[in-house]
mmCIF file of C-alpha atoms in Angstrom:
data_model
loop_
_atom_site.group_PDB
_atom_site.id
_atom_site.type_symbol
_atom_site.label_atom_id
_atom_site.label_comp_id
_atom_site.label_asym_id
_atom_site.label_seq_id
_atom_site.Cartn_x
_atom_site.Cartn_y
_atom_site.Cartn_z
ATOM 1 C CA MET A 1 -6.819 -14.790 -138.300
ATOM 2 C CA PHE A 2 -9.508 -12.192 -139.244
ATOM 3 C CA LEU A 3 -9.627 -10.527 -142.264
ATOM 4 C CA THR A 4 -11.233 -7.047 -142.407
ATOM 5 C CA LYS A 5 -13.139 -5.520 -145.080
ATOM 6 C CA VAL A 6 -9.982 -3.624 -146.391
ATOM 7 C CA ASP A 7 -8.126 -6.960 -146.614
ATOM 8 C CA LEU A 8 -11.086 -8.456 -148.474
ATOM 9 C CA MET A 9 -11.105 -5.904 -151.489
ATOM 10 C CA ALA A 10 -8.130 -7.412 -152.984
ATOM 11 C CA TYR A 11 -10.557 -10.460 -153.378
ATOM 12 C CA GLY A 12 -13.246 -8.900 -155.055
ATOM 13 C CA LEU A 13 -15.245 -7.109 -152.137
ATOM 14 C CA PRO A 14 -16.737 -3.929 -153.351
ATOM 15 C CA ARG A 15 -16.000 -0.736 -152.076
ATOM 16 C CA ARG A 16 -19.543 0.223 -151.772
ATOM 17 C CA GLU A 17 -21.675 -0.834 -149.252
ATOM 18 C CA SER A 18 -21.394 -4.746 -148.564
ATOM 19 C CA ASP A 19 -23.314 -7.248 -146.474
ATOM 20 C CA LEU A 20 -21.924 -10.537 -144.924
ATOM 21 C CA SER A 21 -22.704 -12.635 -147.903
ATOM 22 C CA ASP A 22 -20.321 -10.131 -149.801
ATOM 23 C CA ARG A 23 -17.465 -10.786 -147.237
ATOM 24 C CA GLY A 24 -18.125 -14.577 -146.974
ATOM 25 C CA PHE A 25 -17.547 -14.731 -150.760
ATOM 26 C CA ALA A 26 -14.548 -12.744 -150.882
ATOM 27 C CA LEU A 27 -13.329 -14.833 -147.893
ATOM 28 C CA LEU A 28 -14.064 -18.007 -149.921
ATOM 29 C CA LYS A 29 -12.078 -16.742 -152.840
ATOM 30 C CA GLN A 30 -8.778 -15.814 -150.387
ATOM 31 C CA GLN A 31 -8.909 -19.311 -148.891
ATOM 32 C CA HIS A 32 -9.113 -20.869 -152.269
ATOM 33 C CA ASP A 33 -5.953 -19.130 -153.177
ATOM 34 C CA THR A 34 -4.036 -19.550 -150.067
ATOM 35 C CA TRP A 35 -5.145 -22.827 -148.178
ATOM 36 C CA PRO A 36 -4.241 -26.394 -149.543
ATOM 37 C CA LEU A 37 -6.759 -28.291 -147.406
ATOM 38 C CA LEU A 38 -9.603 -26.329 -149.055
ATOM 39 C CA GLN A 39 -8.341 -26.626 -152.504
ATOM 40 C CA LYS A 40 -8.063 -30.396 -152.041
ATOM 41 C CA GLY A 41 -11.576 -30.558 -150.475
ATOM 42 C CA ALA A 42 -12.865 -28.348 -153.442
ATOM 43 C CA SER A 43 -11.221 -30.536 -156.004
ATOM 44 C CA THR A 44 -13.040 -33.527 -154.307
ATOM 45 C CA LEU A 45 -16.577 -31.764 -154.427
ATOM 46 C CA GLY A 46 -15.893 -31.395 -158.155
ATOM 47 C CA MET A 47 -15.797 -35.312 -158.534
ATOM 48 C CA VAL A 48 -19.212 -35.942 -156.661
ATOM 49 C CA VAL A 49 -22.074 -37.777 -158.498
ATOM 50 C CA VAL A 50 -25.592 -37.104 -158.020
ATOM 51 C CA ARG A 51 -28.854 -39.136 -158.861
ATOM 52 C CA GLU A 52 -32.488 -38.318 -157.680
ATOM 53 C CA ILE A 53 -35.102 -40.716 -156.205
ATOM 54 C CA GLU A 54 -38.793 -39.614 -156.639
ATOM 55 C CA PHE A 55 -41.228 -39.571 -154.008
ATOM 56 C CA ASP A 56 -44.993 -38.335 -153.844
ATOM 57 C CA GLY A 57 -44.680 -35.032 -155.484
ATOM 58 C CA PHE A 58 -41.052 -34.359 -154.660
ATOM 59 C CA SER A 59 -37.560 -35.570 -155.221
ATOM 60 C CA MET A 60 -34.537 -36.381 -152.882
ATOM 61 C CA LYS A 61 -30.864 -36.075 -154.229
ATOM 62 C CA LEU A 62 -28.350 -38.497 -153.423
ATOM 63 C CA GLN A 63 -24.743 -37.044 -153.474
ATOM 64 C CA PHE A 64 -21.992 -39.242 -153.385
ATOM 65 C CA ASN A 65 -19.143 -37.346 -151.696
ATOM 66 C CA PRO A 66 -16.238 -39.297 -150.360
ATOM 67 C CA GLY A 67 -14.723 -36.076 -148.685
ATOM 68 C CA ARG A 68 -17.596 -36.314 -146.179
ATOM 69 C CA ILE A 69 -16.680 -39.601 -144.669
ATOM 70 C CA VAL A 70 -15.012 -38.077 -141.721
ATOM 71 C CA SER A 71 -17.973 -36.141 -140.779
ATOM 72 C CA SER A 72 -20.673 -38.813 -141.560
ATOM 73 C CA SER A 73 -18.936 -41.297 -139.358
ATOM 74 C CA ALA A 74 -17.664 -38.866 -136.584
ATOM 75 C CA LYS A 75 -17.933 -40.381 -132.984
ATOM 76 C CA VAL A 76 -19.923 -37.793 -131.099
ATOM 77 C CA ASP A 77 -20.314 -39.733 -127.670
ATOM 78 C CA ALA A 78 -19.257 -37.981 -124.777
ATOM 79 C CA LYS A 79 -15.796 -39.817 -124.374
ATOM 80 C CA SER A 80 -14.619 -39.109 -127.874
ATOM 81 C CA ILE A 81 -15.702 -35.687 -127.612
ATOM 82 C CA ALA A 82 -13.628 -35.369 -124.353
ATOM 83 C CA GLU A 83 -10.576 -36.978 -125.827
ATOM 84 C CA ARG A 84 -10.028 -34.739 -128.833
ATOM 85 C CA LYS A 85 -9.381 -30.994 -129.350
ATOM 86 C CA CYS A 86 -12.255 -29.067 -130.646
ATOM 87 C CA PHE A 87 -11.630 -28.075 -134.192
ATOM 88 C CA LEU A 88 -13.954 -25.137 -134.124
ATOM 89 C CA CYS A 89 -12.087 -23.547 -131.314
ATOM 90 C CA LEU A 90 -10.113 -20.554 -132.627
ATOM 91 C CA GLU A 91 -6.883 -21.612 -131.016
ATOM 92 C CA ASN A 92 -7.091 -24.813 -132.843
ATOM 93 C CA LEU A 93 -7.667 -23.792 -136.254
ATOM 94 C CA PRO A 94 -4.968 -24.460 -138.844
ATOM 95 C CA THR A 95 -2.655 -21.358 -139.475
ATOM 96 C CA GLU A 96 -4.087 -21.057 -142.942
ATOM 97 C CA GLN A 97 -7.424 -20.687 -142.102
ATOM 98 C CA LYS A 98 -8.621 -17.334 -141.868
ATOM 99 C CA GLY A 99 -12.216 -16.131 -141.101
ATOM 100 C CA VAL A 100 -14.417 -12.716 -141.043
ATOM 101 C CA ILE A 101 -16.403 -11.885 -137.797
ATOM 102 C CA ALA A 102 -20.112 -12.083 -138.337
ATOM 103 C CA GLY A 103 -20.999 -8.679 -136.704
ATOM 104 C CA ASP A 104 -18.621 -5.633 -136.700
ATOM 105 C CA ASP A 105 -14.831 -6.140 -137.474
ATOM 106 C CA THR A 106 -14.070 -6.450 -133.874
ATOM 107 C CA LEU A 107 -15.143 -9.505 -131.539
ATOM 108 C CA ASN A 108 -17.376 -8.939 -128.691
ATOM 109 C CA GLU A 109 -15.693 -8.406 -125.380
ATOM 110 C CA SER A 110 -18.459 -10.466 -123.637
ATOM 111 C CA GLU A 111 -17.042 -13.825 -125.001
ATOM 112 C CA ASN A 112 -19.804 -16.067 -123.821
ATOM 113 C CA ASP A 113 -22.879 -13.969 -125.184
ATOM 114 C CA VAL A 114 -24.780 -16.147 -127.761
ATOM 115 C CA THR A 115 -27.075 -13.482 -128.603
ATOM 116 C CA ASP A 116 -24.623 -11.080 -130.531
ATOM 117 C CA ALA A 117 -23.652 -11.789 -134.028
ATOM 118 C CA SER A 118 -20.168 -10.100 -133.189
ATOM 119 C CA ASN A 119 -19.394 -13.309 -131.229
ATOM 120 C CA TYR A 120 -19.391 -15.428 -134.210
ATOM 121 C CA VAL A 121 -16.808 -15.876 -136.781
ATOM 122 C CA VAL A 122 -17.322 -16.896 -140.642
ATOM 123 C CA LEU A 123 -15.196 -19.730 -141.729
ATOM 124 C CA VAL A 124 -14.742 -21.519 -144.887
ATOM 125 C CA ASN A 125 -15.492 -25.362 -144.579
ATOM 126 C CA PRO A 126 -12.664 -27.248 -146.058
ATOM 127 C CA PHE A 127 -14.740 -30.422 -146.696
ATOM 128 C CA PRO A 128 -17.505 -28.798 -148.359
ATOM 129 C CA ILE A 129 -21.072 -30.136 -149.439
ATOM 130 C CA PHE A 130 -22.130 -26.893 -151.189
ATOM 131 C CA PRO A 131 -19.824 -25.307 -153.850
ATOM 132 C CA GLU A 132 -19.955 -22.312 -151.131
ATOM 133 C CA HIS A 133 -19.940 -23.821 -147.796
ATOM 134 C CA PHE A 134 -19.207 -21.960 -144.540
ATOM 135 C CA THR A 135 -19.238 -22.946 -140.821
ATOM 136 C CA ILE A 136 -19.966 -20.029 -138.578
ATOM 137 C CA PRO A 137 -18.888 -21.105 -134.839
ATOM 138 C CA HIS A 138 -19.174 -19.059 -131.502
ATOM 139 C CA GLN A 139 -15.829 -17.515 -130.425
ATOM 140 C CA SER A 140 -16.040 -19.379 -127.170
ATOM 141 C CA HIS A 141 -16.269 -23.137 -126.477
ATOM 142 C CA VAL A 142 -19.878 -23.048 -125.525
ATOM 143 C CA PRO A 143 -22.283 -26.192 -125.995
ATOM 144 C CA GLN A 144 -24.512 -26.498 -129.139
ATOM 145 C CA ARG A 145 -27.896 -25.291 -128.021
ATOM 146 C CA ILE A 146 -30.388 -23.112 -130.139
ATOM 147 C CA ALA A 147 -32.875 -21.949 -127.305
ATOM 148 C CA ASP A 148 -30.799 -18.677 -126.824
ATOM 149 C CA SER A 149 -29.169 -18.337 -130.089
ATOM 150 C CA ILE A 150 -31.934 -18.747 -132.612
ATOM 151 C CA GLY A 151 -32.302 -14.798 -132.634
ATOM 152 C CA THR A 152 -28.574 -14.571 -133.738
ATOM 153 C CA MET A 153 -29.248 -17.150 -136.354
ATOM 154 C CA LEU A 154 -31.981 -14.817 -137.717
ATOM 155 C CA ASP A 155 -29.696 -11.814 -137.707
ATOM 156 C CA ILE A 156 -26.815 -13.679 -139.399
ATOM 157 C CA THR A 157 -29.308 -15.129 -141.888
ATOM 158 C CA ARG A 158 -30.556 -11.490 -142.680
ATOM 159 C CA ASP A 159 -26.861 -10.568 -143.448
ATOM 160 C CA MET A 160 -26.263 -13.500 -145.586
ATOM 161 C CA GLY A 161 -29.382 -14.198 -147.106
ATOM 162 C CA SER A 162 -28.863 -12.737 -150.484
ATOM 163 C CA ARG A 163 -26.611 -15.554 -151.452
ATOM 164 C CA TYR A 164 -26.746 -18.328 -148.442
ATOM 165 C CA THR A 165 -29.094 -20.568 -146.342
ATOM 166 C CA LEU A 166 -28.327 -20.952 -142.828
ATOM 167 C CA PHE A 167 -28.566 -24.243 -141.021
ATOM 168 C CA TYR A 168 -28.572 -25.696 -137.467
ATOM 169 C CA ASN A 169 -27.842 -29.148 -136.602
ATOM 170 C CA GLY A 170 -28.639 -30.217 -133.004
ATOM 171 C CA PRO A 171 -26.216 -31.865 -130.888
ATOM 172 C CA ARG A 172 -27.803 -35.267 -131.504
ATOM 173 C CA CYS A 173 -28.818 -34.278 -135.122
ATOM 174 C CA GLY A 174 -25.710 -34.372 -137.042
ATOM 175 C CA ALA A 175 -23.495 -31.860 -135.482
ATOM 176 C CA SER A 176 -19.977 -33.162 -135.547
ATOM 177 C CA ALA A 177 -19.059 -30.747 -132.740
ATOM 178 C CA PRO A 178 -21.962 -30.911 -130.603
ATOM 179 C CA ASP A 179 -19.868 -29.337 -127.725
ATOM 180 C CA HIS A 180 -19.346 -25.951 -129.627
ATOM 181 C CA LEU A 181 -22.062 -23.519 -130.687
ATOM 182 C CA HIS A 182 -22.054 -23.181 -134.627
ATOM 183 C CA PHE A 183 -24.160 -22.559 -137.458
ATOM 184 C CA GLN A 184 -23.457 -23.501 -141.066
ATOM 185 C CA ALA A 185 -24.443 -21.898 -144.530
ATOM 186 C CA GLY A 186 -24.335 -22.766 -147.934
ATOM 187 C CA ASP A 187 -25.511 -21.713 -151.476
ATOM 188 C CA ARG A 188 -29.270 -20.866 -151.587
ATOM 189 C CA GLY A 189 -31.134 -23.035 -153.774
ATOM 190 C CA PHE A 190 -28.902 -25.993 -153.351
ATOM 191 C CA MET A 191 -31.118 -27.978 -151.340
ATOM 192 C CA THR A 192 -34.432 -29.538 -153.053
ATOM 193 C CA ILE A 193 -36.556 -28.057 -150.254
ATOM 194 C CA ASP A 194 -35.598 -24.511 -151.073
ATOM 195 C CA SER A 195 -37.533 -24.448 -154.131
ATOM 196 C CA THR A 196 -40.138 -27.183 -153.232
ATOM 197 C CA TRP A 197 -41.355 -26.133 -149.742
ATOM 198 C CA GLU A 198 -44.451 -24.340 -150.895
ATOM 199 C CA GLN A 199 -45.449 -27.383 -153.047
ATOM 200 C CA LEU A 200 -44.801 -29.736 -150.114
ATOM 201 C CA VAL A 201 -47.060 -27.590 -147.895
ATOM 202 C CA GLN A 202 -49.948 -27.675 -150.507
ATOM 203 C CA LYS A 203 -49.872 -31.451 -151.262
ATOM 204 C CA HIS A 204 -48.576 -32.910 -147.875
ATOM 205 C CA GLY A 205 -49.442 -30.155 -145.274
ATOM 206 C CA LYS A 206 -51.428 -27.131 -144.577
ATOM 207 C CA TRP A 207 -51.218 -23.479 -143.333
ATOM 208 C CA ILE A 208 -52.220 -23.464 -139.867
ATOM 209 C CA ARG A 209 -51.990 -19.550 -139.378
ATOM 210 C CA GLU A 210 -51.904 -16.888 -141.636
ATOM 211 C CA THR A 211 -51.922 -13.153 -140.696
ATOM 212 C CA SER A 212 -50.365 -10.055 -142.219
ATOM 213 C CA ASP A 213 -47.047 -10.613 -140.537
ATOM 214 C CA ILE A 214 -46.721 -14.295 -140.173
ATOM 215 C CA ARG A 215 -47.738 -17.478 -141.707
ATOM 216 C CA ILE A 216 -46.936 -21.153 -140.221
ATOM 217 C CA ALA A 217 -47.374 -24.380 -141.723
ATOM 218 C CA LYS A 218 -47.091 -28.063 -140.633
ATOM 219 C CA VAL A 219 -46.163 -30.794 -143.315
ATOM 220 C CA ASP A 220 -45.814 -34.585 -143.085
ATOM 221 C CA ASP A 221 -44.422 -35.943 -146.716
ATOM 222 C CA GLY A 222 -44.211 -39.202 -145.710
ATOM 223 C CA LEU A 223 -40.512 -39.094 -144.705
ATOM 224 C CA ARG A 224 -40.102 -35.731 -142.745
ATOM 225 C CA ARG A 225 -42.127 -34.197 -140.346
ATOM 226 C CA PHE A 226 -41.585 -30.364 -140.009
ATOM 227 C CA VAL A 227 -42.912 -26.743 -139.524
ATOM 228 C CA VAL A 228 -42.518 -23.783 -141.672
ATOM 229 C CA ILE A 229 -42.307 -20.438 -139.973
ATOM 230 C CA GLU A 230 -42.234 -17.339 -142.478
ATOM 231 C CA SER A 231 -42.621 -13.673 -141.303
ATOM 232 C CA SER A 232 -41.208 -10.070 -142.288
ATOM 233 C CA VAL A 233 -41.467 -9.415 -138.323
ATOM 234 C CA ARG A 234 -38.183 -10.856 -136.539
ATOM 235 C CA ASP A 235 -39.875 -10.656 -133.195
ATOM 236 C CA GLU A 236 -43.005 -12.704 -134.465
ATOM 237 C CA ALA A 237 -40.621 -15.438 -136.186
ATOM 238 C CA LEU A 238 -38.562 -15.462 -132.880
ATOM 239 C CA LYS A 239 -41.821 -15.711 -130.629
ATOM 240 C CA SER A 240 -43.227 -18.691 -132.704
ATOM 241 C CA PHE A 241 -39.956 -20.509 -132.777
ATOM 242 C CA ASN A 242 -40.104 -20.177 -128.926
ATOM 243 C CA LYS A 243 -43.479 -21.457 -128.534
ATOM 244 C CA LEU A 244 -42.515 -24.464 -130.848
ATOM 245 C CA TYR A 245 -39.423 -25.016 -128.862
ATOM 246 C CA ARG A 246 -41.049 -25.135 -125.381
ATOM 247 C CA LYS A 247 -44.025 -27.377 -126.662
ATOM 248 C CA PHE A 248 -41.433 -29.774 -128.092
ATOM 249 C CA GLU A 249 -39.227 -29.872 -125.103
ATOM 250 C CA SER A 250 -42.232 -30.653 -123.221
ATOM 251 C CA LEU A 251 -42.641 -33.877 -125.010
ATOM 252 C CA ASN A 252 -39.275 -35.023 -124.479
ATOM 253 C CA TRP A 253 -40.342 -37.347 -121.684
ATOM 254 C CA GLN A 254 -42.651 -39.191 -124.012
ATOM 255 C CA ILE A 255 -40.169 -39.189 -127.029
ATOM 256 C CA HIS A 256 -37.264 -40.086 -125.230
ATOM 257 C CA PRO A 257 -38.559 -41.965 -121.806
ATOM 258 C CA ASN A 258 -35.232 -43.421 -121.265
ATOM 259 C CA GLU A 259 -33.255 -40.209 -121.701
ATOM 260 C CA PRO A 260 -34.826 -37.535 -119.302
ATOM 261 C CA ASP A 261 -31.788 -35.277 -119.411
ATOM 262 C CA ILE A 262 -31.466 -35.122 -123.326
ATOM 263 C CA GLU A 263 -29.501 -31.761 -124.268
ATOM 264 C CA GLU A 264 -32.306 -30.273 -126.139
ATOM 265 C CA PRO A 265 -35.112 -31.322 -128.371
ATOM 266 C CA MET A 266 -33.757 -32.999 -131.537
ATOM 267 C CA LEU A 267 -34.019 -30.304 -134.220
ATOM 268 C CA ASN A 268 -32.670 -29.527 -137.598
ATOM 269 C CA ILE A 269 -33.288 -25.915 -138.679
ATOM 270 C CA LEU A 270 -32.826 -24.390 -142.060
ATOM 271 C CA CYS A 271 -33.120 -20.558 -142.174
ATOM 272 C CA SER A 272 -33.510 -18.111 -145.227
ATOM 273 C CA PHE A 273 -34.053 -14.362 -145.876
ATOM 274 C CA GLU A 274 -35.920 -13.706 -149.166
ATOM 275 C CA GLN A 275 -37.859 -10.726 -150.116
ATOM 276 C CA SER A 276 -37.532 -8.977 -146.707
ATOM 277 C CA LYS A 277 -39.089 -12.211 -144.914
ATOM 278 C CA TRP A 278 -37.361 -14.994 -142.750
ATOM 279 C CA ARG A 279 -38.260 -18.481 -143.425
ATOM 280 C CA LEU A 280 -37.485 -21.332 -140.731
ATOM 281 C CA ILE A 281 -37.936 -24.552 -141.855
ATOM 282 C CA ILE A 282 -37.908 -26.956 -138.490
ATOM 283 C CA PHE A 283 -37.408 -30.731 -138.795
ATOM 284 C CA LEU A 284 -38.682 -32.521 -135.746
ATOM 285 C CA ARG A 285 -36.637 -35.598 -134.725
ATOM 286 C CA LYS A 286 -36.541 -38.412 -132.360
ATOM 287 C CA LYS A 287 -33.299 -40.096 -133.385
ATOM 288 C CA HIS A 288 -29.644 -39.664 -134.296
ATOM 289 C CA ARG A 289 -28.768 -42.585 -136.618
ATOM 290 C CA PRO A 290 -30.885 -45.241 -138.358
ATOM 291 C CA THR A 291 -30.427 -48.804 -137.591
ATOM 292 C CA GLN A 292 -28.660 -49.387 -140.863
ATOM 293 C CA PHE A 293 -25.748 -46.968 -139.573
ATOM 294 C CA PHE A 294 -24.873 -49.523 -137.102
ATOM 295 C CA ALA A 295 -25.434 -52.517 -139.253
ATOM 296 C CA GLU A 296 -22.401 -55.013 -140.472
ATOM 297 C CA GLY A 297 -21.462 -56.206 -143.863
ATOM 298 C CA ASP A 298 -23.726 -55.518 -146.750
ATOM 299 C CA ASP A 299 -26.706 -54.338 -144.552
ATOM 300 C CA LYS A 300 -24.577 -51.261 -143.146
ATOM 301 C CA ILE A 301 -25.416 -47.915 -144.941
ATOM 302 C CA LEU A 302 -23.137 -45.151 -143.576
ATOM 303 C CA PHE A 303 -26.057 -42.395 -143.577
ATOM 304 C CA SER A 304 -26.046 -39.783 -140.751
ATOM 305 C CA PRO A 305 -28.623 -37.536 -141.922
ATOM 306 C CA ALA A 306 -28.467 -33.587 -140.853
ATOM 307 C CA SER A 307 -30.174 -30.651 -141.883
ATOM 308 C CA VAL A 308 -28.976 -30.932 -145.571
ATOM 309 C CA ASP A 309 -30.010 -34.426 -145.918
ATOM 310 C CA PHE A 310 -33.554 -33.277 -144.349
ATOM 311 C CA GLY A 311 -33.263 -30.485 -146.985
ATOM 312 C CA GLY A 312 -33.397 -33.107 -149.833
ATOM 313 C CA VAL A 313 -29.586 -33.727 -150.558
ATOM 314 C CA CYS A 314 -28.536 -36.901 -148.918
ATOM 315 C CA ILE A 315 -24.616 -37.162 -148.319
ATOM 316 C CA THR A 316 -23.528 -40.773 -149.065
ATOM 317 C CA PRO A 317 -19.706 -40.852 -148.556
ATOM 318 C CA VAL A 318 -19.369 -44.541 -149.528
ATOM 319 C CA GLU A 319 -19.761 -45.356 -153.131
ATOM 320 C CA LYS A 320 -21.784 -48.798 -152.606
ATOM 321 C CA ASP A 321 -24.462 -46.954 -150.684
ATOM 322 C CA PHE A 322 -24.690 -44.282 -153.448
ATOM 323 C CA ASN A 323 -25.369 -47.143 -155.669
ATOM 324 C CA SER A 324 -27.638 -49.190 -153.943
ATOM 325 C CA ILE A 325 -29.970 -47.131 -151.983
ATOM 326 C CA THR A 326 -33.607 -47.065 -152.865
ATOM 327 C CA ARG A 327 -36.742 -45.145 -152.426
ATOM 328 C CA GLU A 328 -37.913 -47.721 -149.721
ATOM 329 C CA ASP A 329 -34.428 -47.371 -148.034
ATOM 330 C CA LEU A 330 -34.828 -43.671 -147.609
ATOM 331 C CA THR A 331 -38.309 -43.697 -146.680
ATOM 332 C CA ASP A 332 -37.479 -46.414 -143.819
ATOM 333 C CA MET A 333 -34.509 -44.285 -142.566
ATOM 334 C CA PHE A 334 -36.169 -41.157 -142.548
ATOM 335 C CA ASN A 335 -39.131 -42.397 -140.624
ATOM 336 C CA GLN A 336 -36.859 -44.074 -137.898
ATOM 337 C CA LEU A 337 -35.180 -40.359 -137.480
ATOM 338 C CA SER A 338 -38.663 -38.331 -137.557
ATOM 339 C CA VAL A 339 -41.153 -38.026 -134.782
ATOM 340 C CA ASP A 340 -44.524 -39.733 -135.124
ATOM 341 C CA PRO A 341 -47.218 -37.515 -136.781
ATOM 342 C CA LYS A 342 -48.950 -36.956 -133.367
ATOM 343 C CA TYR A 343 -45.894 -35.161 -132.151
ATOM 344 C CA LEU A 344 -46.142 -32.795 -135.188
ATOM 345 C CA HIS A 345 -49.707 -32.106 -134.682
ATOM 346 C CA ALA A 346 -49.283 -31.536 -130.950
ATOM 347 C CA VAL A 347 -46.314 -28.943 -131.741
ATOM 348 C CA ALA A 348 -48.339 -27.398 -134.378
ATOM 349 C CA ASP A 349 -51.470 -26.877 -132.246
ATOM 350 C CA GLU A 350 -49.433 -24.607 -130.227
ATOM 351 C CA LEU A 351 -48.592 -22.261 -132.802
ATOM 352 C CA ILE A 352 -52.091 -21.676 -134.119
#
């Protein structure tokens, strides 16, 4: 199922030195040519409708995308997960689905190692949000956890960053396969926050640390509470993320007093690599889905936000919701999911 660089040359992979973004783009073309499910998903994407809602100095996009209804409504309770085949395990992939290995052309023999990019496989997502949308699962069925895999996320982002932003949905933060470690990637610049994050820092946050190697900001824009870590030094970015993670984890007992065994702190993470710098945007959450998701009748809104939604493109698979959601609805739903400001400040203080 793995395509090599030689295989991908027939789909435009340059003979010169190429990176993982080049191989991913060639894989996308190969899959569009040979996989009917992706062809159908891509045609659905061509019919999406978008509108914008303005906030204080920034906007959020609503995308009506009926092709995402399975993901948005996915049951992710332990019983439902145990009863289904994992759709990210390599042995369960459709015959037509091909992939490229994120590291070298050979999978790492240490199957459970989450720190090596050669244990991850780049696949095209057949139910896309982005024009170019990839899922990047680990080769083994290991749980969705970021603590030990954040370094690998930085490495893969460096290799795909010329075209794509990577993102991570925590096990209770929009991951429809919370039992299988994976990242996703999509077109850089697609999410509104890709181009507005510095404006958000200036208007709704502040830089809390600035050195020659790293700068860190905290932001509360009235909907989302997040931290930005930007660094040209991998180990500096990694060290700061680990500090954030440990501090946020230590607050779990306050944020989730009735869930002492929650899998990991609730995070959505965007990761990009531009001008030789990594940028992590880390959204801090307290809840999986808003109350409107579980309502009945006209009060129900099928909105289950994950990284892309927090990044400024809110996916609505139901047309009624797309047409009716207001600025007040989005403000209410994001505030239900985002941590209280005091926790943002507590986490940020650890990073100064």
